[in-house]
Amino acid sequence: MNEYKDLSLQGIWKNNPALVQLLGLCPLLAVTATVINGLGLGIATTLVLLGSNITVSLVRNFVPNEIRIPIFVMVIAAFVTIVQLLMNAFTFELYQALGIFIPLIVTNCAIIGRAEAYASKNPVQLAAFDGLMMGLGFTLILVVLGAMRELLGYGTLLTGADLLLGDWAAELTIVVFQTDSPFLIAILPPGAFLGMGLLIAFKNVIDKWIEKRMASEKANKVVERARVTGTDI
Amino acid sequence: MRKLSISSSPHHHIRRDTGQVMRMVCYACIPGILANIWFFGFGILIQLALAIATALITEGLILELRKKRTERILKDYSAVLTAVLLAISIPPLAPWWVIVIGTFFSIAVVKQLYGGLGFNMFNPAMAGYVLLLVSFPVAMTSWLPPQSIAEQSYSFYDAVHTVFTGFTTTGFSIEQLKVGYDGITMATPLDHVKTSLLQGYTVSEAQQHLILDGAFGKGWTWVALAYLAGGLFLIKTKVINWHIPGSMLFGALILSLLFYMVDPDQFASPVFHLFNGSLILGAFFIATDPVSASTTNKGRLIFGFAIGVWIIVIRNWGGYPDAVAFAVLIMNMAVPLIDYYTQPRTYGHKKTAGKSS
């Protein structure tokens, strides 16, 4: 059970693919103009990660070491095609909004990285869980960055929720403020870089704060013991 | 004949501290600001007040957060100078939140997040200006025509009212204030010539317009000359060196002259480029920022020349009519490289390979 806890912590915080490994930045920066775009791409990436990690882990004992990379890429490409066709069928407008960035999931280094570093060396259930947690960590950052940019740029949250969730979700859109002159830079690519930099800085601040607390707790725990035996020898 | 005087070491004295230098640059802006008020009304004063207040509050708050010696650092006037440069770069009647957002970004993100004065890679005022130009294209291009040819004039109270509400006390919007006495909305000279060229006119046809006297923009030329006076004062008092402004103006003039000689119908004359837009202001006040510019004299010459070249290139083929901010930011990125290759020879050492002196 401890292994699972460790995997969750690694995927979502300590070794987060977007914040710490800085992998998959291209789609991360390109599509996060709104929360829903980020969430859509995050879910797609998570599904691909889950599928590729399971498959790679299943075939890990049959794959010759010399040609493992092409095989992993083909596995990933197969899953990306599946996800792409599914999105085309069920969330067509979101599929159009994300455009080229769905097929580009193949080139997301976070996925091949997990296949190579974890799934090809570990049993199926652990590999699957690792894929899920890494995907969730990635999705989390996509959503947070999307929320920051959408809030600053358009003054709304969850616009286009109906594209992902169906017609009932159109009411989920929250208008925080209305403006005639939107803060365009938040929506344009520079805003993504600025937002990403701020998120990484924020994570580092939290990490430092936790470290400090741990250190001070440890210092408090040291108990000075009075020596009661052998003092007079 | 002076007598030989002997003093004990150190022989090299610091003539001015940072605060004095920054204040001198602020004072040197005054002629330009006065000319701006004379030709374009009181708007710039309100922008200045808003910018300086925002800069001081932001800088103070962040210095408190960073646990620095707030009062001492605030007195170096670098935040005030950034605010002044940003305020004179934006349209005089832009809404109040434009200058507040821009100044906050300049001070908080571009300057303090990088470590404060001395550590910022980019010129804070120009990075703030580019942020505003990219984010709020409408507000940032609402330049007024000179009051002499404008249909509506406005008072100081009108300026305050417009900056905060978008309308003058008599209910005119900025769009209406932009109308000249011929009833047509005015653009800046640079913008006007650029648009006319795109529509297929030649440069000399474009310069027939009301806003221009030949190659000289009405009002704009005088403001540029006032900044030139301030800049020459700075060189005279040795606050800045001649290298950056000199090479920057030289680069811009030589390249525009080259294009002008190739095709005078498609490319405006060097005189037009010199006296319109913010070339002079940029050369003397903006590119000379001691932190983000190159630090060796040879490097300064390269730095300034390249900025001048970029300005002409972007003015002719870029999407925006003026280019000083973009050119300065581009060359800020090249400064570490320029400084690396222009390191002066250390006294007593030979030239090292790869680092020519």
XYZ file of C-alpha atoms in Angstrom, chain A:
233
model
C 0.000 0.000 0.000
C 2.900 2.300 0.792
C 4.074 2.022 -2.805
C 0.754 3.468 -4.022
C 0.938 6.355 -1.615
C 4.436 7.121 -2.786
C 3.372 6.955 -6.438
C 0.527 9.414 -5.847
C 2.792 11.851 -4.056
C 5.415 11.590 -6.808
C 2.916 12.093 -9.631
C 0.929 14.959 -8.187
C 3.547 16.904 -6.259
C 7.179 15.843 -5.870
C 7.813 14.758 -9.443
C 4.925 16.480 -11.212
C 5.462 16.129 -14.982
C 4.621 19.777 -15.674
C 5.988 21.573 -12.608
C 9.124 19.577 -11.835
C 10.063 17.506 -14.864
C 8.953 20.351 -17.174
C 7.823 17.820 -19.779
C 5.030 18.311 -22.287
C 5.327 22.088 -22.061
C 4.342 22.656 -25.689
C 0.689 21.534 -25.362
C 0.649 22.837 -21.805
C 1.466 26.371 -22.908
C -0.503 26.265 -26.139
C -3.960 25.071 -25.134
C -4.456 26.447 -21.635
C -6.266 29.619 -22.680
C -9.390 28.294 -20.901
C -10.091 25.799 -18.128
C -12.069 23.467 -20.350
C -9.399 23.278 -23.046
C -6.876 22.421 -20.352
C -9.155 19.857 -18.749
C -9.917 18.237 -22.114
C -6.278 17.873 -23.049
C -5.447 16.734 -19.519
C -8.020 13.930 -19.623
C -6.850 12.862 -23.079
C -3.231 12.756 -21.916
C -4.169 10.835 -18.772
C -6.022 8.211 -20.804
C -3.047 7.783 -23.117
C -0.642 7.557 -20.178
C -2.800 4.963 -18.465
C -3.155 2.846 -21.596
C 0.475 3.045 -22.647
C 1.780 2.313 -19.162
C -0.427 -0.803 -18.871
C 0.537 -2.078 -22.311
C 4.243 -1.382 -21.928
C 4.235 -3.074 -18.546
C 2.436 -6.145 -19.999
C 4.886 -6.602 -22.860
C 8.002 -5.565 -20.930
C 9.424 -9.094 -20.848
C 8.994 -9.704 -24.589
C 10.429 -6.474 -25.970
C 14.072 -6.711 -27.081
C 16.006 -4.009 -25.306
C 17.570 -2.632 -28.500
C 14.293 -1.649 -30.171
C 12.230 -0.774 -27.113
C 11.879 2.939 -27.920
C 10.182 2.484 -31.354
C 7.878 -0.092 -29.830
C 6.907 2.229 -26.970
C 6.269 5.042 -29.439
C 4.030 2.790 -31.528
C 2.070 1.764 -28.442
C 1.631 5.420 -27.471
C 0.654 6.396 -31.028
C -1.991 3.661 -31.069
C -3.546 4.994 -27.863
C -3.398 8.585 -29.104
C -5.261 7.521 -32.248
C -7.920 5.827 -30.116
C -8.368 8.931 -27.953
C -8.412 11.177 -30.998
C -11.126 9.126 -32.694
C -13.151 9.016 -29.476
C -12.944 12.785 -29.075
C -13.844 13.243 -32.720
C -16.941 11.125 -32.142
C -18.186 12.386 -28.790
C -16.784 15.895 -28.162
C -16.424 17.182 -31.699
C -16.235 20.902 -30.880
C -13.554 20.383 -28.243
C -11.735 18.187 -30.744
C -11.728 21.106 -33.151
C -10.697 23.584 -30.456
C -7.686 21.498 -29.421
C -6.781 20.811 -33.051
C -3.253 19.650 -33.712
C -2.475 19.265 -30.009
C -4.370 15.970 -29.722
C -2.186 14.074 -32.255
C 0.810 15.847 -30.731
C 0.211 13.974 -27.452
C 2.392 11.290 -29.104
C 5.379 13.574 -28.762
C 4.655 14.452 -25.133
C 7.875 13.453 -23.407
C 6.070 12.811 -20.134
C 4.442 9.732 -21.653
C 7.483 8.078 -23.207
C 9.396 9.093 -20.096
C 7.055 7.136 -17.816
C 7.059 4.165 -20.191
C 10.826 4.027 -20.204
C 11.529 4.970 -16.597
C 8.750 3.166 -14.770
C 6.357 0.960 -16.748
C 9.057 -1.087 -18.474
C 10.461 -2.132 -15.100
C 7.392 -2.652 -12.919
C 4.328 -4.920 -12.714
C 1.021 -3.950 -14.338
C -0.991 -2.657 -11.403
C 1.795 -0.351 -10.220
C 2.470 0.891 -13.764
C -1.218 1.635 -14.280
C -1.419 3.538 -11.013
C 1.719 5.488 -11.877
C 0.254 6.443 -15.250
C -2.966 7.593 -13.623
C -1.196 9.721 -11.005
C 1.228 11.305 -13.473
C -1.725 12.079 -15.742
C -3.649 13.629 -12.860
C -0.661 15.753 -11.890
C -0.377 16.993 -15.467
C -4.135 17.647 -15.677
C -4.061 19.559 -12.409
C -1.480 22.017 -13.736
C -3.334 22.366 -17.050
C -6.520 23.250 -15.193
C -4.891 25.675 -12.759
C -2.991 27.469 -15.527
C -6.131 27.521 -17.675
C -8.102 29.019 -14.795
C -5.488 31.739 -14.204
C -5.379 32.720 -17.857
C -9.118 32.541 -18.445
C -9.867 34.575 -15.336
C -7.363 37.306 -16.224
C -8.003 37.292 -19.951
C -11.747 36.882 -20.329
C -12.985 37.400 -16.768
C -14.823 34.079 -16.853
C -14.335 30.497 -15.677
C -15.446 27.254 -17.355
C -16.567 28.808 -20.639
C -17.406 26.080 -23.117
C -18.029 23.442 -20.461
C -20.774 22.139 -22.743
C -18.134 21.198 -25.334
C -16.714 18.626 -22.938
C -19.623 17.588 -20.765
C -22.722 17.970 -22.923
C -25.437 20.582 -23.227
C -26.458 20.628 -19.561
C -23.049 22.046 -18.626
C -23.550 25.318 -20.494
C -24.854 26.800 -17.240
C -21.621 26.025 -15.409
C -19.918 29.082 -16.914
C -19.101 31.630 -14.230
C -18.737 35.269 -15.234
C -16.453 36.855 -12.647
C -16.281 40.279 -14.272
C -17.115 41.791 -17.624
C -14.778 44.029 -19.552
C -14.556 45.716 -22.936
C -10.787 45.592 -23.014
C -9.664 42.092 -22.058
C -6.152 41.558 -20.709
C -4.974 40.041 -23.989
C -1.509 39.040 -22.871
C -2.960 36.446 -20.495
C -4.610 34.682 -23.419
C -1.644 35.038 -25.780
C 1.376 32.695 -25.481
C 3.482 35.102 -23.325
C 0.784 34.853 -20.662
C 1.244 31.085 -20.606
C 4.979 31.437 -20.003
C 4.460 34.053 -17.292
C 1.750 31.980 -15.601
C 3.851 28.811 -15.743
C 6.831 30.612 -14.236
C 4.657 31.936 -11.405
C 3.232 28.453 -10.729
C 6.709 26.902 -10.519
C 7.862 29.709 -8.225
C 4.786 29.196 -6.047
C 5.491 25.458 -5.760
C 9.073 26.170 -4.736
C 7.866 28.592 -2.054
C 5.509 25.952 -0.634
C 8.256 23.316 -0.701
C 10.627 25.592 1.163
C 7.986 26.411 3.740
C 7.281 22.685 4.314
C 10.988 21.962 4.610
C 11.397 24.708 7.179
C 8.509 23.380 9.232
C 9.845 19.843 9.107
C 13.250 21.070 10.214
C 11.870 23.073 13.106
C 9.670 20.151 14.186
C 12.673 17.882 14.178
C 14.604 20.366 16.225
C 11.808 20.504 18.776
C 11.648 16.712 19.038
C 15.202 16.365 20.293
C 14.809 15.589 23.959
C 17.686 16.291 26.261
C 18.072 13.336 28.526
C 19.647 13.656 31.880
C 22.283 11.037 32.316
C 21.423 9.044 35.414
C 23.847 6.153 35.260
C 27.584 6.019 35.332
C 28.072 9.645 36.143
C 30.454 9.010 38.919
C 32.768 6.616 37.098
